[in-house]
Amino acid sequence: MSEYKDQFLKIGVGIIFGLIAYMLASLIFNTTQAMLLGLITLLVVLWTNEALPLGVVSLLPIVLFPMFDIIDTKATAINYANPIIYLFLGGFMLAIGVEKTKLHIYIADKMLDIFPSTPRGMIFSFALTAGLLSSILSNTTTTLLLISIALFITEDVKLKMRFALAVAYGASIGGILTPIGTAPNMILLGIMQEHNLETIAFFQWIWMTLPLVLIMLTSVTFLLSLGLEKKQIPREQSSHTLDKKQKKVLFLLASLGILLLINAQIKPYWSGLGLNESGILLSFGLLLFMPPFNILEWKSDNIKIPYEIIFLFGAGFSIAIAFETIGLADEVASYLLSITHLPPIILLFSVAFLITFTTEITSNTALTSIMLPVIYSVAQQAGINMTLFMMVAAICASYAFMLPIATPPNAIAMSSGVVHVKDMIRYGVVLNLLGIFFIVMIGEYFWRIVL
């Protein structure tokens, strides 16, 4: 039993935190609502301390929610087939195709060739490359692909640390550029569909988030390059050319981009084709298994699909549905309404600050699943723009730069051995505050107008 001691301890910690949350919540909410908060706390702790595999914890709502009379099995399980999940599944297939053909290396090499071989130039090139790749690949995959390049460009430990952080921060920043870039984006779109709100089309999303991404990438570059001498950094030029399979994947990606652009609804100029984006991405992902492409093979490549992340999405949507079904979202909203008399921009800052620093210590997927229904109810009852407030919260959930446990890119940067916690906190707290400021400003003066 000694070999399981650490695992039992972590599970016990989750149960204890869940019981504490239940008892505290019982002072304010009814028994069912308090039970849901206790179960959510248990799930969040287990996600955070990794007592059980991510996929296992993510499937627990199917067992726990009916067991404690939160919502029944059917109402829980149906969320694991949310249409948004299939959009992300198609994205995973495309990402695997890019990795398998090593197209990402070609793209990264070409992007790195554009910038000068100075510390600032390299930092910006890594942040930008990571940002763009993470808009279509997972930020975890992007960081893993680029971190080795960042570490071998120079032998200077100080520069290695800055380059590693540039990759990690760039991956987190760029994930919000597209709806499929990161989990909170997907959860937001799923909740908008559930409430029959007008969803944000793929290219409209890019148009809205691009200014924020560029501002944050610029901020990261200047922050990480402070105090560095502007010396030249020699880097070997790649003579790599595209092979046949890489050209096939590049053709698919280009075709996908064109189709998404034509399909996008850009008000008031173009109504789009009306095709479902989940179907489009899944179709292009499946094409990789078919002739004349034949890039992926089901037996060997399907195991690379991160099904645990898909289960995580299902858990997130289940939490959101449970939150609303038992009236907990409206109950919490009634308490938050006490501050809705404040100016909308102050409310936006409050939401942004709460989400940004809370996501440092918990899963951004779980956090957005919990908070978006609450924010929706508050905005609805206060008569303010629901989509704007939920989008600010979703974007803030992806912008956690302070701690290695906050997001996989931060953890990967730490695992490189060149980044220390104090370094990440020193730069991360500044980027957190900058992120809050820029998100709220862009939300108030740009998103509010176009939504």
Short mmCIF file of C-alpha atoms in Angstrom, two decimals:
data_model
loop_
_atom_site.label_atom_id
_atom_site.label_comp_id
_atom_site.label_asym_id
_atom_site.label_seq_id
_atom_site.Cartn_x
_atom_site.Cartn_y
_atom_site.Cartn_z
CA MET A 1 0.00 0.00 0.00
CA SER A 2 2.96 2.34 0.50
CA GLU A 3 3.26 2.82 -3.28
CA TYR A 4 -0.23 4.33 -3.33
CA LYS A 5 0.28 6.55 -0.28
CA ASP A 6 0.91 9.73 -2.24
CA GLN A 7 -2.08 9.11 -4.51
CA PHE A 8 -4.40 8.36 -1.57
CA LEU A 9 -3.15 11.51 0.14
CA LYS A 10 -3.93 13.66 -2.90
CA ILE A 11 -7.40 12.14 -3.26
CA GLY A 12 -7.97 12.69 0.46
CA VAL A 13 -6.99 16.34 0.08
CA GLY A 14 -9.56 16.67 -2.69
CA ILE A 15 -12.28 15.10 -0.54
CA ILE A 16 -11.41 17.31 2.43
CA PHE A 17 -11.51 20.48 0.31
CA GLY A 18 -14.78 19.29 -1.20
CA LEU A 19 -16.33 18.77 2.26
CA ILE A 20 -15.11 22.18 3.45
CA ALA A 21 -16.58 23.81 0.36
CA TYR A 22 -19.88 21.96 0.92
CA MET A 23 -20.12 23.04 4.56
CA LEU A 24 -19.28 26.67 3.79
CA ALA A 25 -21.67 26.76 0.83
CA SER A 26 -24.44 25.29 3.04
CA LEU A 27 -24.41 28.53 5.00
CA ILE A 28 -25.55 30.42 1.90
CA PHE A 29 -27.12 27.98 -0.57
CA ASN A 30 -29.54 25.07 -0.39
CA THR A 31 -28.32 21.47 0.02
CA THR A 32 -28.24 20.58 -3.70
CA GLN A 33 -26.42 23.77 -4.64
CA ALA A 34 -23.92 23.32 -1.82
CA MET A 35 -23.36 19.71 -2.91
CA LEU A 36 -22.58 20.82 -6.46
CA LEU A 37 -20.03 23.36 -5.18
CA GLY A 38 -18.44 20.64 -3.04
CA LEU A 39 -18.22 18.27 -6.01
CA ILE A 40 -16.78 21.00 -8.24
CA THR A 41 -14.16 21.75 -5.59
CA LEU A 42 -13.28 18.06 -5.48
CA LEU A 43 -12.89 17.94 -9.27
CA VAL A 44 -10.80 21.11 -9.37
CA VAL A 45 -8.44 19.84 -6.67
CA LEU A 46 -8.04 16.49 -8.43
CA TRP A 47 -7.38 18.26 -11.73
CA THR A 48 -4.81 20.46 -10.03
CA ASN A 49 -2.89 17.91 -7.93
CA GLU A 50 -3.13 15.18 -10.60
CA ALA A 51 -4.16 12.54 -8.09
CA LEU A 52 -5.89 10.72 -10.95
CA PRO A 53 -5.41 10.93 -14.71
CA LEU A 54 -6.99 13.98 -16.32
CA GLY A 55 -9.41 11.87 -18.37
CA VAL A 56 -10.56 9.90 -15.33
CA VAL A 57 -11.34 13.01 -13.30
CA SER A 58 -13.10 14.53 -16.31
CA LEU A 59 -15.46 11.52 -16.54
CA LEU A 60 -16.39 11.63 -12.84
CA PRO A 61 -19.35 14.04 -13.34
CA ILE A 62 -21.20 11.26 -15.20
CA VAL A 63 -20.99 9.22 -12.00
CA LEU A 64 -21.09 11.88 -9.29
CA PHE A 65 -23.79 14.26 -10.54
CA PRO A 66 -26.53 11.57 -10.73
CA MET A 67 -25.27 9.93 -7.51
CA PHE A 68 -25.83 13.15 -5.55
CA ASP A 69 -29.06 14.10 -7.38
CA ILE A 70 -27.56 17.11 -9.12
CA ILE A 71 -28.67 16.19 -12.67
CA ASP A 72 -29.40 12.75 -14.14
CA THR A 73 -27.02 10.61 -16.18
CA LYS A 74 -28.53 11.50 -19.55
CA ALA A 75 -28.41 15.24 -18.85
CA THR A 76 -24.77 14.87 -17.81
CA ALA A 77 -23.49 12.51 -20.50
CA ILE A 78 -25.02 14.41 -23.41
CA ASN A 79 -22.56 17.22 -22.78
CA TYR A 80 -19.69 14.95 -23.81
CA ALA A 81 -21.09 15.09 -27.36
CA ASN A 82 -21.45 18.87 -27.56
CA PRO A 83 -21.01 20.00 -31.22
CA ILE A 84 -18.14 22.27 -30.18
CA ILE A 85 -16.15 19.17 -29.17
CA TYR A 86 -16.17 17.93 -32.77
CA LEU A 87 -14.81 21.23 -33.98
CA PHE A 88 -11.89 20.74 -31.62
CA LEU A 89 -11.57 17.06 -32.62
CA GLY A 90 -11.07 18.13 -36.23
CA GLY A 91 -8.46 20.62 -35.06
CA PHE A 92 -6.62 17.85 -33.19
CA MET A 93 -6.51 15.73 -36.35
CA LEU A 94 -5.08 18.60 -38.36
CA ALA A 95 -2.51 19.26 -35.62
CA ILE A 96 -1.43 15.62 -35.69
CA GLY A 97 -1.06 15.83 -39.46
CA VAL A 98 1.12 18.93 -39.12
CA GLU A 99 3.30 17.22 -36.50
CA LYS A 100 3.57 13.92 -38.35
CA THR A 101 4.80 15.59 -41.55
CA LYS A 102 7.02 17.98 -39.53
CA LEU A 103 5.41 20.91 -41.32
CA HIS A 104 5.63 22.90 -38.08
CA ILE A 105 9.45 22.85 -38.27
CA TYR A 106 9.37 24.27 -41.78
CA ILE A 107 6.92 26.99 -40.72
CA ALA A 108 8.94 27.85 -37.61
CA ASP A 109 12.20 28.02 -39.58
CA LYS A 110 10.70 30.36 -42.13
CA MET A 111 9.27 32.63 -39.45
CA LEU A 112 12.53 32.72 -37.51
CA ASP A 113 14.37 33.74 -40.69
CA ILE A 114 12.34 36.94 -40.88
CA PHE A 115 13.68 38.52 -37.69
CA PRO A 116 17.13 39.88 -36.77
CA SER A 117 19.45 37.71 -34.68
CA THR A 118 19.35 39.96 -31.64
CA PRO A 119 17.90 39.02 -28.24
CA ARG A 120 14.86 41.21 -28.84
CA GLY A 121 14.43 39.89 -32.37
CA MET A 122 14.66 36.27 -31.23
CA ILE A 123 12.28 36.83 -28.31
CA PHE A 124 9.70 38.39 -30.61
CA SER A 125 10.15 35.66 -33.23
CA PHE A 126 9.64 32.91 -30.64
CA ALA A 127 6.64 34.63 -29.07
CA LEU A 128 5.06 35.31 -32.46
CA THR A 129 5.76 31.82 -33.81
CA ALA A 130 4.36 30.21 -30.66
CA GLY A 131 1.37 32.55 -30.77
CA LEU A 132 0.46 31.76 -34.37
CA LEU A 133 1.01 28.01 -34.03
CA SER A 134 -1.02 27.84 -30.82
CA SER A 135 -3.96 29.43 -32.60
CA ILE A 136 -4.40 26.17 -34.53
CA LEU A 137 -2.45 23.68 -32.38
CA SER A 138 -2.77 23.21 -28.64
CA ASN A 139 -0.57 25.55 -26.61
CA THR A 140 0.97 22.48 -24.97
CA THR A 141 1.96 20.98 -28.32
CA THR A 142 3.24 24.32 -29.58
CA THR A 143 5.44 24.85 -26.52
CA LEU A 144 6.86 21.33 -26.70
CA LEU A 145 7.66 21.77 -30.39
CA LEU A 146 9.44 25.11 -30.01
CA ILE A 147 11.11 24.88 -26.62
CA SER A 148 13.98 22.75 -27.91
CA ILE A 149 14.73 25.28 -30.65
CA ALA A 150 14.68 28.11 -28.10
CA LEU A 151 17.12 26.32 -25.79
CA PHE A 152 19.72 25.51 -28.45
CA ILE A 153 20.07 28.89 -30.13
CA THR A 154 22.48 30.14 -27.45
CA GLU A 155 24.56 28.86 -24.54
CA ASP A 156 23.79 31.96 -22.45
CA VAL A 157 21.60 30.77 -19.54
CA LYS A 158 20.04 34.21 -19.13
CA LEU A 159 19.00 34.26 -22.77
CA LYS A 160 17.78 30.66 -22.59
CA MET A 161 15.44 31.64 -19.76
CA ARG A 162 14.03 34.59 -21.71
CA PHE A 163 13.58 32.51 -24.87
CA ALA A 164 11.82 29.70 -22.95
CA LEU A 165 9.43 32.19 -21.37
CA ALA A 166 8.84 33.82 -24.77
CA VAL A 167 7.69 30.47 -26.17
CA ALA A 168 5.46 29.70 -23.17
CA TYR A 169 3.92 33.16 -22.97
CA GLY A 170 3.52 33.39 -26.74
CA ALA A 171 1.65 30.07 -26.79
CA SER A 172 -0.77 31.27 -24.11
CA ILE A 173 -1.27 34.64 -25.80
CA GLY A 174 -1.86 33.20 -29.27
CA GLY A 175 -4.33 30.59 -28.10
CA ILE A 176 -7.08 33.20 -27.94
CA LEU A 177 -6.60 34.23 -31.58
CA THR A 178 -9.02 31.59 -32.91
CA PRO A 179 -12.08 29.90 -31.39
CA ILE A 180 -10.27 26.54 -31.46
CA GLY A 181 -7.04 27.83 -29.94
CA THR A 182 -7.82 27.06 -26.31
CA ALA A 183 -10.49 25.38 -24.17
CA PRO A 184 -12.12 28.51 -22.62
CA ASN A 185 -12.86 29.81 -26.13
CA MET A 186 -14.71 26.60 -26.92
CA ILE A 187 -16.63 26.66 -23.64
CA LEU A 188 -17.71 30.24 -24.31
CA LEU A 189 -19.07 29.30 -27.75
CA GLY A 190 -20.81 26.25 -26.29
CA ILE A 191 -22.54 28.33 -23.61
CA MET A 192 -23.53 30.96 -26.20
CA GLN A 193 -25.16 28.21 -28.27
CA GLU A 194 -26.98 26.84 -25.24
CA HIS A 195 -28.45 30.27 -24.50
CA ASN A 196 -29.31 30.90 -28.17
CA LEU A 197 -26.98 33.87 -28.29
CA GLU A 198 -25.57 34.80 -31.67
CA THR A 199 -22.23 32.99 -31.88
CA ILE A 200 -19.05 34.66 -33.07
CA ALA A 201 -17.92 33.43 -36.50
CA PHE A 202 -14.38 32.15 -36.94
CA PHE A 203 -12.90 35.14 -38.75
CA GLN A 204 -14.94 37.66 -36.80
CA TRP A 205 -13.32 36.18 -33.67
CA ILE A 206 -9.87 36.62 -35.21
CA TRP A 207 -10.66 40.21 -36.19
CA MET A 208 -11.75 40.95 -32.61
CA THR A 209 -8.81 39.30 -30.83
CA LEU A 210 -5.96 40.18 -33.21
CA PRO A 211 -5.30 43.65 -31.69
CA LEU A 212 -5.07 42.13 -28.20
CA VAL A 213 -2.70 39.38 -29.36
CA LEU A 214 -0.40 41.86 -31.11
CA ILE A 215 -0.33 44.22 -28.11
CA MET A 216 0.43 41.37 -25.69
CA LEU A 217 3.13 39.87 -27.92
CA THR A 218 4.76 43.29 -28.14
CA SER A 219 4.53 43.68 -24.35
CA VAL A 220 6.15 40.26 -23.81
CA THR A 221 8.96 41.17 -26.20
CA PHE A 222 9.83 44.44 -24.49
CA LEU A 223 9.49 43.00 -20.99
CA LEU A 224 11.66 39.93 -21.62
CA SER A 225 14.31 41.89 -23.54
CA LEU A 226 14.88 44.46 -20.78
CA GLY A 227 18.52 44.54 -19.69
CA LEU A 228 19.82 42.45 -22.57
CA GLU A 229 22.65 43.65 -24.76
CA LYS A 230 21.77 43.96 -28.42
CA LYS A 231 24.29 41.44 -29.59
CA GLN A 232 24.04 39.25 -32.66
CA ILE A 233 23.09 35.64 -32.06
CA PRO A 234 24.39 33.27 -34.74
CA ARG A 235 21.82 30.81 -36.02
CA GLU A 236 22.17 28.17 -38.70
CA GLN A 237 19.95 28.74 -41.72
CA SER A 238 17.74 25.85 -42.75
CA SER A 239 17.79 24.57 -46.33
CA HIS A 240 14.69 22.44 -45.73
CA THR A 241 12.18 22.28 -48.60
CA LEU A 242 8.63 20.99 -48.57
CA ASP A 243 8.16 17.32 -49.40
CA LYS A 244 5.04 15.82 -50.99
CA LYS A 245 3.20 15.07 -47.74
CA GLN A 246 3.93 18.51 -46.29
CA LYS A 247 2.54 20.10 -49.44
CA LYS A 248 -0.64 18.05 -49.04
CA VAL A 249 -1.15 19.21 -45.44
CA LEU A 250 -0.31 22.80 -46.37
CA PHE A 251 -2.88 22.60 -49.19
CA LEU A 252 -5.51 21.35 -46.73
CA LEU A 253 -4.74 24.12 -44.24
CA ALA A 254 -4.88 26.77 -46.96
CA SER A 255 -8.15 25.37 -48.30
CA LEU A 256 -9.59 25.27 -44.79
CA GLY A 257 -8.63 28.89 -44.22
CA ILE A 258 -10.25 29.97 -47.49
CA LEU A 259 -13.45 28.03 -46.76
CA LEU A 260 -13.68 29.43 -43.23
CA LEU A 261 -13.16 32.93 -44.61
CA ILE A 262 -15.90 32.48 -47.22
CA ASN A 263 -18.18 30.90 -44.61
CA ALA A 264 -17.58 33.63 -42.03
CA GLN A 265 -20.37 36.05 -41.28
CA ILE A 266 -18.97 39.56 -41.32
CA LYS A 267 -21.70 42.00 -40.48
CA PRO A 268 -23.16 43.80 -42.28
CA TYR A 269 -21.27 43.02 -45.44
CA TRP A 270 -21.45 39.23 -45.82
CA SER A 271 -23.78 36.62 -44.35
CA GLY A 272 -21.47 33.66 -45.01
CA LEU A 273 -22.35 30.28 -46.50
CA GLY A 274 -24.18 29.09 -43.41
CA LEU A 275 -22.08 25.94 -43.03
CA ASN A 276 -21.49 24.57 -39.54
CA GLU A 277 -17.90 25.21 -38.48
CA SER A 278 -17.75 22.04 -36.38
CA GLY A 279 -18.62 20.05 -39.47
CA ILE A 280 -16.05 21.93 -41.58
CA LEU A 281 -13.12 21.28 -39.24
CA LEU A 282 -14.10 17.68 -38.60
CA SER A 283 -14.39 17.11 -42.37
CA PHE A 284 -10.92 18.48 -43.03
CA GLY A 285 -9.50 16.42 -40.19
CA LEU A 286 -11.08 13.26 -41.60
CA LEU A 287 -9.69 14.03 -45.07
CA LEU A 288 -6.23 13.30 -43.68
CA PHE A 289 -7.23 9.62 -43.46
CA MET A 290 -8.55 9.50 -47.04
CA PRO A 291 -7.02 9.41 -50.52
CA PRO A 292 -5.37 11.28 -52.11
CA PHE A 293 -3.97 12.59 -48.81
CA ASN A 294 -3.50 9.44 -46.67
CA ILE A 295 -1.41 11.35 -44.13
CA LEU A 296 -2.89 9.73 -41.02
CA GLU A 297 -3.56 6.06 -40.22
CA TRP A 298 -6.29 5.29 -37.73
CA LYS A 299 -4.55 2.44 -35.92
CA SER A 300 -1.35 4.37 -35.26
CA ASP A 301 -2.45 8.01 -35.22
CA ASN A 302 -5.82 8.01 -33.46
CA ILE A 303 -4.04 7.28 -30.18
CA LYS A 304 -2.34 10.67 -30.51
CA ILE A 305 -5.69 12.45 -30.21
CA PRO A 306 -5.84 13.81 -26.63
CA TYR A 307 -9.18 12.24 -25.71
CA GLU A 308 -8.68 13.30 -22.11
CA ILE A 309 -8.98 16.91 -23.29
CA ILE A 310 -12.23 16.04 -25.06
CA PHE A 311 -13.51 14.50 -21.81
CA LEU A 312 -12.36 17.67 -20.05
CA PHE A 313 -14.56 19.71 -22.38
CA GLY A 314 -17.47 17.40 -21.61
CA ALA A 315 -16.92 17.85 -17.88
CA GLY A 316 -16.80 21.61 -18.34
CA PHE A 317 -20.08 21.68 -20.25
CA SER A 318 -21.65 19.34 -17.65
CA ILE A 319 -20.64 21.67 -14.84
CA ALA A 320 -22.13 24.63 -16.71
CA ILE A 321 -25.44 22.79 -17.29
CA ALA A 322 -25.62 21.61 -13.66
CA PHE A 323 -24.86 25.13 -12.46
CA GLU A 324 -27.89 26.44 -14.30
CA THR A 325 -30.25 23.47 -13.88
CA ILE A 326 -30.29 23.67 -10.09
CA GLY A 327 -30.45 27.48 -10.10
CA LEU A 328 -26.99 28.01 -8.67
CA ALA A 329 -25.98 30.43 -11.39
CA ASP A 330 -28.96 32.66 -10.68
CA GLU A 331 -28.40 32.35 -6.92
CA VAL A 332 -24.77 33.48 -7.17
CA ALA A 333 -25.81 36.17 -9.62
CA SER A 334 -28.24 37.58 -7.09
CA TYR A 335 -25.33 38.20 -4.71
CA LEU A 336 -23.16 39.69 -7.44
CA LEU A 337 -25.97 42.02 -8.46
CA SER A 338 -25.10 44.17 -5.46
CA ILE A 339 -22.18 45.61 -7.43
CA THR A 340 -23.98 46.00 -10.77
CA HIS A 341 -24.77 49.62 -9.98
CA LEU A 342 -21.11 50.33 -10.63
CA PRO A 343 -20.07 51.59 -14.10
CA PRO A 344 -19.75 48.73 -16.65
CA ILE A 345 -16.02 49.30 -17.05
CA ILE A 346 -15.50 48.81 -13.29
CA LEU A 347 -17.50 45.59 -13.50
CA LEU A 348 -15.34 44.47 -16.41
CA PHE A 349 -12.18 45.16 -14.40
CA SER A 350 -13.63 43.23 -11.44
CA VAL A 351 -14.44 40.21 -13.60
CA ALA A 352 -11.05 40.34 -15.36
CA PHE A 353 -9.09 40.61 -12.11
CA LEU A 354 -11.03 37.77 -10.46
CA ILE A 355 -10.67 35.37 -13.38
CA THR A 356 -7.02 36.18 -14.18
CA PHE A 357 -5.67 35.54 -10.71
CA THR A 358 -7.99 32.64 -9.90
CA THR A 359 -6.89 30.75 -13.01
CA GLU A 360 -3.31 30.84 -11.72
CA ILE A 361 -4.14 28.09 -9.25
CA THR A 362 -6.87 26.14 -11.00
CA SER A 363 -7.89 24.72 -14.37
CA ASN A 364 -8.93 27.45 -16.78
CA THR A 365 -11.41 24.99 -18.29
CA ALA A 366 -13.05 24.29 -14.95
CA LEU A 367 -12.98 27.97 -14.00
CA THR A 368 -14.68 29.17 -17.18
CA SER A 369 -17.22 26.36 -16.89
CA ILE A 370 -18.09 27.57 -13.40
CA MET A 371 -17.94 31.33 -13.93
CA LEU A 372 -19.42 31.89 -17.39
CA PRO A 373 -22.96 30.81 -16.38
CA VAL A 374 -22.70 33.08 -13.33
CA ILE A 375 -21.46 36.02 -15.41
CA TYR A 376 -24.22 35.38 -17.95
CA SER A 377 -26.87 35.55 -15.22
CA VAL A 378 -25.40 38.70 -13.68
CA ALA A 379 -25.21 40.44 -17.05
CA GLN A 380 -28.73 39.33 -17.95
CA GLN A 381 -30.26 40.58 -14.70
CA ALA A 382 -28.28 43.81 -14.81
CA GLY A 383 -29.26 44.44 -18.43
CA ILE A 384 -25.69 44.68 -19.73
CA ASN A 385 -23.91 43.03 -22.67
CA MET A 386 -23.77 39.32 -21.78
CA THR A 387 -21.49 38.27 -24.64
CA LEU A 388 -18.96 41.02 -23.85
CA PHE A 389 -18.68 40.08 -20.18
CA MET A 390 -18.39 36.36 -20.91
CA MET A 391 -15.75 36.96 -23.59
CA VAL A 392 -13.64 39.07 -21.23
CA ALA A 393 -13.81 36.27 -18.66
CA ALA A 394 -12.95 33.56 -21.21
CA ILE A 395 -9.94 35.47 -22.55
CA CYS A 396 -8.67 36.28 -19.04
CA ALA A 397 -8.84 32.58 -18.16
CA SER A 398 -6.17 31.90 -20.80
CA TYR A 399 -3.85 34.69 -19.67
CA ALA A 400 -2.12 33.19 -16.64
CA PHE A 401 1.61 33.94 -16.65
CA MET A 402 2.73 33.80 -13.00
CA LEU A 403 2.90 30.18 -11.86
CA PRO A 404 4.03 26.90 -13.46
CA ILE A 405 0.81 25.17 -12.37
CA ALA A 406 -1.33 27.78 -14.09
CA THR A 407 -1.02 26.39 -17.61
CA PRO A 408 0.93 23.63 -19.43
CA PRO A 409 3.22 26.06 -21.34
CA ASN A 410 4.40 27.53 -18.03
CA ALA A 411 5.06 24.04 -16.67
CA ILE A 412 7.01 23.06 -19.80
CA ALA A 413 9.13 26.21 -19.53
CA MET A 414 9.87 25.31 -15.90
CA SER A 415 10.76 21.74 -16.85
CA SER A 416 13.48 23.06 -19.16
CA GLY A 417 15.62 23.77 -16.09
CA VAL A 418 16.49 27.32 -17.14
CA VAL A 419 13.40 29.01 -15.68
CA HIS A 420 12.93 29.45 -11.93
CA VAL A 421 9.66 30.18 -10.13
CA LYS A 422 10.88 33.63 -9.07
CA ASP A 423 11.59 34.48 -12.72
CA MET A 424 8.13 33.42 -13.80
CA ILE A 425 6.45 35.34 -10.98
CA ARG A 426 8.52 38.48 -11.64
CA TYR A 427 7.55 38.66 -15.31
CA GLY A 428 4.17 36.99 -14.92
CA VAL A 429 2.62 39.41 -12.46
CA VAL A 430 3.42 42.30 -14.81
CA LEU A 431 1.90 40.45 -17.77
CA ASN A 432 -1.18 39.52 -15.72
CA LEU A 433 -1.82 43.17 -14.91
CA LEU A 434 -1.11 44.28 -18.47
CA GLY A 435 -3.43 41.57 -19.75
CA ILE A 436 -6.25 42.72 -17.47
CA PHE A 437 -5.82 46.33 -18.59
CA PHE A 438 -5.63 45.62 -22.33
CA ILE A 439 -8.49 43.07 -22.31
CA VAL A 440 -10.82 45.47 -20.52
CA MET A 441 -9.85 48.45 -22.67
CA ILE A 442 -10.28 46.53 -25.92
CA GLY A 443 -13.49 44.98 -24.60
CA GLU A 444 -14.98 48.31 -23.60
CA TYR A 445 -13.97 50.32 -26.65
CA PHE A 446 -13.86 47.71 -29.43
CA TRP A 447 -15.71 44.48 -28.61
CA ARG A 448 -18.70 46.34 -27.16
CA ILE A 449 -19.16 48.08 -30.51
CA VAL A 450 -18.85 45.03 -32.78
CA LEU A 451 -20.76 42.50 -30.65
#
